[in-house]
Tab-separated table of C-alpha atoms in Angstrom:
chain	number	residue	atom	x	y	z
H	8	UNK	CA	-15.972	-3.859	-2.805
H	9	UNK	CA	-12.766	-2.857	-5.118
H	10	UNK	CA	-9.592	-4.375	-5.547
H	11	UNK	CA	-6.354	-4.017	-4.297
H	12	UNK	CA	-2.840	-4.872	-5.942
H	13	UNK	CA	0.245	-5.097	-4.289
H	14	UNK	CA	3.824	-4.600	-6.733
H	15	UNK	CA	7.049	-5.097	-4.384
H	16	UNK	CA	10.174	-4.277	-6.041
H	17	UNK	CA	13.877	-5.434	-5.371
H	18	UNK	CA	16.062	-2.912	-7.540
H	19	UNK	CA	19.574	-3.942	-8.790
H	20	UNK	CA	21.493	-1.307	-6.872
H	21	UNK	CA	24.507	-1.589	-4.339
H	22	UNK	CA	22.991	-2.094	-1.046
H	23	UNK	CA	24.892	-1.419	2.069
H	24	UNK	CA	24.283	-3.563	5.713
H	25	UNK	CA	24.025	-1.054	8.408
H	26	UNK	CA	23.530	-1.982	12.124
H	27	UNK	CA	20.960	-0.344	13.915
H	28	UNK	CA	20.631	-0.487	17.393
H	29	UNK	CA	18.029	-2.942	18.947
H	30	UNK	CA	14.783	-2.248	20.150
H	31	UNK	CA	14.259	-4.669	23.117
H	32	UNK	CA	15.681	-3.948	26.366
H	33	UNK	CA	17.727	-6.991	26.902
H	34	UNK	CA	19.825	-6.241	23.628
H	35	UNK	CA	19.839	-2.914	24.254
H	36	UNK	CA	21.857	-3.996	27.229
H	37	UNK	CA	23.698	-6.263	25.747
H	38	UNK	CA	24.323	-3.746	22.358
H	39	UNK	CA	26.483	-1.358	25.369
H	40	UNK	CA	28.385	-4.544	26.523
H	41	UNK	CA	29.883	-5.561	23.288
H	42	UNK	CA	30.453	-2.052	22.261
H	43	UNK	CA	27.755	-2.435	19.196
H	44	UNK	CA	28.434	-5.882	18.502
H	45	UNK	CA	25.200	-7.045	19.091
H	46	UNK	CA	22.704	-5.279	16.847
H	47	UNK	CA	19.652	-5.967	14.588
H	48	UNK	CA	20.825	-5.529	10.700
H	49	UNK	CA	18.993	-3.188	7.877
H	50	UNK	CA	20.131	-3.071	4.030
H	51	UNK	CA	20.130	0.245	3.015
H	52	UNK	CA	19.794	1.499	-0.743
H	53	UNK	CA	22.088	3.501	-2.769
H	54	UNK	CA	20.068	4.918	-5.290
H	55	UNK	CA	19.553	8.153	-5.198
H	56	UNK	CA	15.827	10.073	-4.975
H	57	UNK	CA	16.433	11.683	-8.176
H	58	UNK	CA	17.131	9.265	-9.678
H	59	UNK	CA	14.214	6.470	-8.698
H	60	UNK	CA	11.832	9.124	-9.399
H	61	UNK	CA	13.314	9.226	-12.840
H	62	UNK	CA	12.726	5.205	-13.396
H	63	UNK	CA	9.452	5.734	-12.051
H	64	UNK	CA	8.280	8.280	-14.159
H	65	UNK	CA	9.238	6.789	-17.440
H	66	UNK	CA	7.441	3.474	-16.366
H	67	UNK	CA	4.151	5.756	-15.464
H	68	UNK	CA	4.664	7.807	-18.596
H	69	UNK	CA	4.934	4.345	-21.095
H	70	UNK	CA	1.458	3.703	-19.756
H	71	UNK	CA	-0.129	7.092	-19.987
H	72	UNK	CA	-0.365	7.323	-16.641
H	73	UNK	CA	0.389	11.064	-15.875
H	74	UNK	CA	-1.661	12.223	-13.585
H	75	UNK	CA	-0.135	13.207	-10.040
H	76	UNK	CA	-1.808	13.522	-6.869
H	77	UNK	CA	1.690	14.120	-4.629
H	78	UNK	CA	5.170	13.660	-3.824
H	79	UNK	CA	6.082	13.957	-0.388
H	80	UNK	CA	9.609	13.150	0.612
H	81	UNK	CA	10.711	12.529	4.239
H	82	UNK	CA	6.826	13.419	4.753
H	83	UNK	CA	7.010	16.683	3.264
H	84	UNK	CA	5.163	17.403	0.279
H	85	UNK	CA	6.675	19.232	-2.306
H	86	UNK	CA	3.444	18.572	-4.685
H	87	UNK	CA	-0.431	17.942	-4.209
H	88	UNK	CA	-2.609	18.434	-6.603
H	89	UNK	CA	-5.727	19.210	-5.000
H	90	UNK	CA	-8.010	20.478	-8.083
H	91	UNK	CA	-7.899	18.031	-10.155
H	92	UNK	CA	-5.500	19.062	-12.773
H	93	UNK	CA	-4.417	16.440	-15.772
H	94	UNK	CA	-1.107	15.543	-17.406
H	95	UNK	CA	0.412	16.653	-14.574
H	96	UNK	CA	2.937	14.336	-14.024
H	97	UNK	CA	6.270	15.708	-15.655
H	98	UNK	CA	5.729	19.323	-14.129
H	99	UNK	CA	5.250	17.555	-10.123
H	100	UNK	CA	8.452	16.038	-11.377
H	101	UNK	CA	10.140	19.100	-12.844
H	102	UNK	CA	9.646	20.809	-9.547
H	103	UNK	CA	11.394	18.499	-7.440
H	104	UNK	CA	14.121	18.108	-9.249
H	105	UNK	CA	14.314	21.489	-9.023
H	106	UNK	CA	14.073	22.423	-5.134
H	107	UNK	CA	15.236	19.244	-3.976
H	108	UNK	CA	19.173	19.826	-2.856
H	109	UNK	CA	21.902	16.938	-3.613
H	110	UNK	CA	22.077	16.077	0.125
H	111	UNK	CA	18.297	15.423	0.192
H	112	UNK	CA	18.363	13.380	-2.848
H	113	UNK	CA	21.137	11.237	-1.177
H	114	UNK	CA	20.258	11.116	2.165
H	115	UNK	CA	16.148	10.714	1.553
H	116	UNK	CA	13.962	8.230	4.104
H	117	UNK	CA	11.054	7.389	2.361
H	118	UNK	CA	9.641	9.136	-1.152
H	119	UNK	CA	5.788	8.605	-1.403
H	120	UNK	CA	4.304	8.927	-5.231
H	121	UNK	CA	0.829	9.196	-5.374
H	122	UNK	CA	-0.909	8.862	-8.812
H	123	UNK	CA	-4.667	8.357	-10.546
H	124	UNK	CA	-5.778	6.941	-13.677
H	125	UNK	CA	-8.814	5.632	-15.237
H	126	UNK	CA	-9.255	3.175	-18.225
H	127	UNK	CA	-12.885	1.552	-19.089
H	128	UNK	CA	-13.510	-0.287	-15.867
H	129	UNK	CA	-11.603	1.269	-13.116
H	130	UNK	CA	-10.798	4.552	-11.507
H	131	UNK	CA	-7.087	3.912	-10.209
H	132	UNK	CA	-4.945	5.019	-7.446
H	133	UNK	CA	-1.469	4.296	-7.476
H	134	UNK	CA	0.544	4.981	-4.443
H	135	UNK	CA	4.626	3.745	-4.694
H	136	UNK	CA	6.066	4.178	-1.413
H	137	UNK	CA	10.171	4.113	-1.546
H	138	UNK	CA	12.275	3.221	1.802
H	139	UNK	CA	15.732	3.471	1.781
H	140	UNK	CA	16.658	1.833	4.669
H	141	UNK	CA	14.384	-1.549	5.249
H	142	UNK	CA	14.448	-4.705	6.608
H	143	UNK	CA	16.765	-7.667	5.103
H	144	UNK	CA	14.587	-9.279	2.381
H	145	UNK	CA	12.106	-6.504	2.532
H	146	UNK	CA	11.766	-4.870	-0.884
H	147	UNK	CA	12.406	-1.279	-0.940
H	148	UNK	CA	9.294	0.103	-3.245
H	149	UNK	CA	6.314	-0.770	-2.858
H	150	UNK	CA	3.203	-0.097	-5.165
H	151	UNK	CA	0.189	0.071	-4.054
H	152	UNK	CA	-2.808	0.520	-6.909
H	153	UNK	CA	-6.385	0.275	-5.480
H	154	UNK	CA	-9.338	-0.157	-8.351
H	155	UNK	CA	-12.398	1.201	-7.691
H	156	UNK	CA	-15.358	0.284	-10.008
H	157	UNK	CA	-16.195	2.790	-12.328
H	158	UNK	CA	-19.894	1.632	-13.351
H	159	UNK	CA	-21.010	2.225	-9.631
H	160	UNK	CA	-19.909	5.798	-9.479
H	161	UNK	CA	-22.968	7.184	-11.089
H	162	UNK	CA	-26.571	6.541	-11.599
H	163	UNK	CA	-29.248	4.472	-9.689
H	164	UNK	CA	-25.988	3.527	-7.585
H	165	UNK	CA	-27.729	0.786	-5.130
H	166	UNK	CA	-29.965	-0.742	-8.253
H	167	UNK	CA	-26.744	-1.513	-9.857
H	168	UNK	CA	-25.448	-3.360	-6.610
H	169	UNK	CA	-28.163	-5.172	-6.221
H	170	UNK	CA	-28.344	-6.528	-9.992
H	171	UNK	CA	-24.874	-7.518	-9.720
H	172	UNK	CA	-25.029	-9.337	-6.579
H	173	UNK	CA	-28.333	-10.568	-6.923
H	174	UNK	CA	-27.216	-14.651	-6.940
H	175	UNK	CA	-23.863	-16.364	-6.549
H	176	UNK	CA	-23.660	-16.845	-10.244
H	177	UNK	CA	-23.847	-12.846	-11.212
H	178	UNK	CA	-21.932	-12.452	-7.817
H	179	UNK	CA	-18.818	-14.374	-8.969
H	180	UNK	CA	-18.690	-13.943	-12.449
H	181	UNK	CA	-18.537	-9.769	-12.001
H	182	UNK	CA	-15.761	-10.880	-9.513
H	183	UNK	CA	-13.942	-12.948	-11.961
H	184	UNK	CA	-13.806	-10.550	-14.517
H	185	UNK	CA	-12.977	-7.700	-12.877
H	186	UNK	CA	-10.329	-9.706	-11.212
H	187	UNK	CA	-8.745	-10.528	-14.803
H	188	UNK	CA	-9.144	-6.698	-16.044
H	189	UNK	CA	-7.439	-6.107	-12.780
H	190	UNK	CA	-4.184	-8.075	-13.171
H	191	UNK	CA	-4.170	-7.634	-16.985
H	192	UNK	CA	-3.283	-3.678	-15.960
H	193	UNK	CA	-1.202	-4.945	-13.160
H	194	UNK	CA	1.050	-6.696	-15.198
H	195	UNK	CA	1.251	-3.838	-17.771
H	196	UNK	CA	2.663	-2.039	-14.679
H	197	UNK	CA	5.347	-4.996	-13.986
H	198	UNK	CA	6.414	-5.701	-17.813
H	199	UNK	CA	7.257	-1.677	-18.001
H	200	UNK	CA	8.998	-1.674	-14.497
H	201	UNK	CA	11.642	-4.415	-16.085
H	202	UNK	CA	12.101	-2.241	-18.967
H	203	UNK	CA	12.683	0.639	-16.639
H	204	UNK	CA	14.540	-0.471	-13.966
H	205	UNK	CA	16.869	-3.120	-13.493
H	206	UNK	CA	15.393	-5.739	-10.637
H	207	UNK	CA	16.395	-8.144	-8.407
H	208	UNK	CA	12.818	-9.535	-8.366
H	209	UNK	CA	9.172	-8.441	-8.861
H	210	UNK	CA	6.594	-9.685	-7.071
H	211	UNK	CA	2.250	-8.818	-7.339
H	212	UNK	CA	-0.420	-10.183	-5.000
H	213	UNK	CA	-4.126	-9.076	-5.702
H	214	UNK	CA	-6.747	-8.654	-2.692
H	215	UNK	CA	-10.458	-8.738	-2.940
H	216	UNK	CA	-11.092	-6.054	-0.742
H	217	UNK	CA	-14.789	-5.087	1.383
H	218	UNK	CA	-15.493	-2.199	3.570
H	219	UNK	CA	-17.084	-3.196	6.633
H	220	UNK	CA	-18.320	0.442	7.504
H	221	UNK	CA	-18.801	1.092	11.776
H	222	UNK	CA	-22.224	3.186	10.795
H	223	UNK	CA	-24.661	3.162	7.756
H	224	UNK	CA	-23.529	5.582	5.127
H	225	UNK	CA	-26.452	6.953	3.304
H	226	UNK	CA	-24.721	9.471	0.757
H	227	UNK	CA	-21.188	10.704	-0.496
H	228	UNK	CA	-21.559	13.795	2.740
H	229	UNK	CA	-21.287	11.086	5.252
H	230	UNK	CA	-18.011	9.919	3.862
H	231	UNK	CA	-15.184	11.344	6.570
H	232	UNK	CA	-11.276	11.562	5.073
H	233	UNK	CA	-8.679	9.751	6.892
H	234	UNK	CA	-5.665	12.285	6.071
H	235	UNK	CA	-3.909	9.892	8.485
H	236	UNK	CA	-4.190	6.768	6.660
H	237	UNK	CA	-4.516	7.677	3.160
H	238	UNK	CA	-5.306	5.267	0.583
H	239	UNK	CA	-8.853	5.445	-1.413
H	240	UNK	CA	-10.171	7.235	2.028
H	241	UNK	CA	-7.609	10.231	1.913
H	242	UNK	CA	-9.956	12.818	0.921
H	243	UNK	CA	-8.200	12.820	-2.691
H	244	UNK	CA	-10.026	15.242	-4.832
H	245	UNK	CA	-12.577	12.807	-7.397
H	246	UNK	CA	-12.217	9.853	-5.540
H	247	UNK	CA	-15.782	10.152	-3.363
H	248	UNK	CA	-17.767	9.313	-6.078
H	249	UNK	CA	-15.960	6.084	-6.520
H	250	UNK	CA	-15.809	4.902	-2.874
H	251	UNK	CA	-19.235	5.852	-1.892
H	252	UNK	CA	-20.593	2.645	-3.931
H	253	UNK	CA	-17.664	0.699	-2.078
H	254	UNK	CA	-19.010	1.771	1.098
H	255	UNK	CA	-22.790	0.675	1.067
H	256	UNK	CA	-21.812	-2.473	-1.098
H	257	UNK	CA	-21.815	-4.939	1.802
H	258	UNK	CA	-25.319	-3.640	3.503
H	259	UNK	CA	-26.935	-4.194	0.486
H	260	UNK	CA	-25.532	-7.680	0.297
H	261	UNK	CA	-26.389	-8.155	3.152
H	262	UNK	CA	-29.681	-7.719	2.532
H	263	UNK	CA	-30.025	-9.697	-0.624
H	264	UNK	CA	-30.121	-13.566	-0.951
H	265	UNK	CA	-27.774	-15.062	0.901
H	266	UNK	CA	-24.320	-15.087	-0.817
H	267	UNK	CA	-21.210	-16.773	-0.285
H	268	UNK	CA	-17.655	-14.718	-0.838
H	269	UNK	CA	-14.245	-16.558	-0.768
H	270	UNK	CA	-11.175	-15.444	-0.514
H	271	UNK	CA	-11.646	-11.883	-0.274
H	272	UNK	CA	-9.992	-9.046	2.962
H	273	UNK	CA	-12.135	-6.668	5.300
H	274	UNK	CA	-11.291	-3.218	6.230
H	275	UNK	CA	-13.869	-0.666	8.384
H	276	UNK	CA	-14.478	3.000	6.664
H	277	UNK	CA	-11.340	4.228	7.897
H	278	UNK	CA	-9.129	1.715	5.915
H	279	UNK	CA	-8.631	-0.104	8.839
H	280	UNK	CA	-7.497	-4.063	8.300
H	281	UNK	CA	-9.998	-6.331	9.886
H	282	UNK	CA	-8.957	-9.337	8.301
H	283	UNK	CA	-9.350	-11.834	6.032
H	284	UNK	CA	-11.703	-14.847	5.435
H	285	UNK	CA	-11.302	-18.045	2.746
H	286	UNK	CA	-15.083	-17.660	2.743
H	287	UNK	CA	-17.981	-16.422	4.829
H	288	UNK	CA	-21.756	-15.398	4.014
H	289	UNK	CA	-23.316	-12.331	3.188
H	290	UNK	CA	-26.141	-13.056	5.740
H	291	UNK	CA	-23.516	-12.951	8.949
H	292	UNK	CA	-23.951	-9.463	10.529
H	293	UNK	CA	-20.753	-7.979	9.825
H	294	UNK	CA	-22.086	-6.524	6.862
H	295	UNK	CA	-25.283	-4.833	8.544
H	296	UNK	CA	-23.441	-1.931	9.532
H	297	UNK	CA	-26.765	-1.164	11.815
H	298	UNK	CA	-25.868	-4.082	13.722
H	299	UNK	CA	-22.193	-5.276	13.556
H	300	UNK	CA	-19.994	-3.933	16.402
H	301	UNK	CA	-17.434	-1.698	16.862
H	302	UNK	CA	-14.647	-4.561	16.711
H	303	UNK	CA	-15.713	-7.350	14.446
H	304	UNK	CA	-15.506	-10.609	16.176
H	305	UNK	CA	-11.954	-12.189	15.199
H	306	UNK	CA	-13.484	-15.835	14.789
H	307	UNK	CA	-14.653	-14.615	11.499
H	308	UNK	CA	-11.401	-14.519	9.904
H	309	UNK	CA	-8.784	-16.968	8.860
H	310	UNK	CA	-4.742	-16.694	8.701
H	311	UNK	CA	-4.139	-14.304	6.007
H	312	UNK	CA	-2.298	-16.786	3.068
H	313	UNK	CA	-0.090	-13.973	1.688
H	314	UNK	CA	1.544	-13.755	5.352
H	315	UNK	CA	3.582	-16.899	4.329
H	316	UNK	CA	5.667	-14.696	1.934
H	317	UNK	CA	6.417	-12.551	4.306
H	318	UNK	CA	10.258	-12.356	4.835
H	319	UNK	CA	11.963	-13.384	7.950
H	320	UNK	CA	15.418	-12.179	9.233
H	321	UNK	CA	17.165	-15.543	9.417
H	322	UNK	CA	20.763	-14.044	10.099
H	323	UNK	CA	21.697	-14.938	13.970
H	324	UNK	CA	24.918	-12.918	14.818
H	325	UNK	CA	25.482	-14.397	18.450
H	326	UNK	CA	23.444	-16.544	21.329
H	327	UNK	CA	23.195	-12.866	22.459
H	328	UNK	CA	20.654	-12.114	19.718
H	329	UNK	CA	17.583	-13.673	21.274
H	330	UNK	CA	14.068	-12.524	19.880
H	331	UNK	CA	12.729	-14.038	23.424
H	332	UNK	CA	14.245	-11.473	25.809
H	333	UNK	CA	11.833	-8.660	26.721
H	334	UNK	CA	9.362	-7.106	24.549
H	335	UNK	CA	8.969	-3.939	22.130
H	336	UNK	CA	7.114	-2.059	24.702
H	337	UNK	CA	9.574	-3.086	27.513
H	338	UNK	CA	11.129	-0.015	29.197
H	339	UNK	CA	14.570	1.392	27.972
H	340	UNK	CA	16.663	2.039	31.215
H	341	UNK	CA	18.999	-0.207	29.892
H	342	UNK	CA	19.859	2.290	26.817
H	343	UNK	CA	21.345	6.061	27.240
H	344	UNK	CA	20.466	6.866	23.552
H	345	UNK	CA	16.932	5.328	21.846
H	346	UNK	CA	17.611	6.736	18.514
H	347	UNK	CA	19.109	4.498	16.187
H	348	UNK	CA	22.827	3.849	15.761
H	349	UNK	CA	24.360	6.968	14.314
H	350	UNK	CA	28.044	5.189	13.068
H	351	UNK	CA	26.238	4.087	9.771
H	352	UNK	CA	28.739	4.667	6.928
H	353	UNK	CA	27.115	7.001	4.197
H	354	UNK	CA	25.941	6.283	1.207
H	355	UNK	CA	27.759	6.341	-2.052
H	356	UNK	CA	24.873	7.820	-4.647
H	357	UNK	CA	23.921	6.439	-7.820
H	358	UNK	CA	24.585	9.205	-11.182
H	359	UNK	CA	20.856	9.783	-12.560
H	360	UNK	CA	19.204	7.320	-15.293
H	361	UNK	CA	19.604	9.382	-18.830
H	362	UNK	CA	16.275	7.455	-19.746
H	363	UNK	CA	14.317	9.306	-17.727
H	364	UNK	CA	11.004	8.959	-20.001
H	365	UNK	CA	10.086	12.003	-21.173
H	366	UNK	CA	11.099	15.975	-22.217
């Protein structure tokens, strides 16, 4: 078990609408008939990477949170800190700024930040993912920050479990206040965003997350990195010690008295979403990892309740634009060019924040 919270941000910048070409065969057709008239829509940003990064670091730095893991931008990585090293923060940042070019910071993708911290109960990793072209009503950045439990790291690990979950009352109360230590540090992150950069709209959703591993994991050797997906199963250097309890907590509630968890999300060892359930018992066997299969049985779940604030596109430009005709998979004979619409005006950049939180 750990906890996951979710920060999307809405910036106060200039945002262009681009057209980008569709991606079902029946526009696509339709996109060469009207000469481009007929496309899907994306806002794209006008800050600049530089610039963000700047924002970003003075919000981290406000809450002594200065230890980097990576920066990739456009997926490469032009920091990652695989020892281990501490207050590391401004000199990742230094270095971009550095060998990053003007028409990188401009004309940037996506930015990943990826981040650690600890405070008395958790051992924290903080991934902010920035996208400058997205979605209408999609927020640009994203922050992810995963907690991980720090008192289960060390020690008699699977005593400890078992003491905490040993009834519904210990169950839930350990729950409810690690829930409230949670978004106490969540919000610490929002309030200093405001200050830092001018929004739009914040929003924060917190998931009580359990690992529903595919085979029994008897120590920290057995745990396999997922490079791929990241997260608190990249193979980021400390973090073992901290998922390892994660990863045998539900066999040894299973194995307990009979608990019941509400309102809580399932992911196998590899990060994997699996769903989520408004409330289901410890006894059912997708916690035995001896025993549950390789696909967990989608009647366990329920309709995730965060999916209702997802965004929908609700512009229509034509009775051309029909979400009906043909599928993403469908074949593209219809289109001489699949890569995305390549008339987009640039983008004007934004001159860097002078508060950029620190020397």
């Amino acid at each position: 078990m750990y906890l996951e919270g979710i920060i999307t941000i809405d910036p106060s910048q200039l945002t262009e609408i681009k057209k980008v070409k569709p991606t079902k065969a029946f526009k696509k057709f339709f996109h060469h008939l009207t000469l481009g008239a007929i496309s899907d829509k994306e806002e794209r940003e006008t800050f600049t990477a530089v610039a963000i990064l700047q924002q970003l670091n003075a919000t981290f730095r406000s809450l002594n949170i200065t230890n980097i893991i990576k920066i990739a931008h456009d997926d490469i990585n032009f920091y990652h800190d695989q020892d281990g090293k501490e207050n590391d923060l401004k000199y990742a940042l230094d270095k971009y700024e550095i060998e990053v070019n003007d028409a990188m910071s401009v004309h940037f993708k996506q930015l990943k930040l990826v981040l650690e911290h600890e405070d008395n109960d958790f051992k924290y990793l903080i991934e902010t993912e920035i996208n400058r072209d997205h979605k209408i009503g999609v927020y640009p950045i994203v922050i992810k920050v995963s907690g991980l439990f720090k008192e289960f790291s060390s020690g008699d690990i699977n005593n400890k479990i078992s003491k905490t979950v040993s009834n519904q009352e210990s169950f839930d109360k350990f729950k409810n206040d690690k829930n409230k230590w949670f978004d106490y540090f969540l919000n610490k992150i929002k309030l200093s965003l405001k200050k830092q950069i001018e929004t739009d709209d914040i929003q924060t959703y917190t998931k009580n997350k359990f690992i529903l591993p595919k085979q029994k994991i008897n120590n920290k050797k057995d745990i396999q990195p997922n490079t791929q997906g990241g997260g608190i199963y990249g193979g980021y250097h400390g973090f073992n010690d901290f998922l390892f309890y994660s990863l045998i907590w539900s066999d040894i509630m299973h194995h307990n008295d009979n608990i019941t968890i509400q309102n809580s999300y399932y992911e196998n060892d590899k990060g994997e979403d699996l769903g989520y359930a408004k409330e289901v018992e410890t006894s059912n066997d997708i916690f035995d990892s001896e025993s549950n299969s390789e696909i967990v049985n989608s009647s366990t779940f329920d309709e995730d309740p965060l999916s209702i604030n997802e965004p929908e596109v609700t512009e229509s430009t034509s009775w051309f634009d029909s979400s009906s005709w043909g599928s993403d998979s469908d074949s593209s004979w219809f289109d001489t060019d699949s890569s995305s619409c390549s008339s987009c005006s640039s983008c004007s950049s934004c001159s860097s924040c002078s508060s950029c939180g620190g020397d």
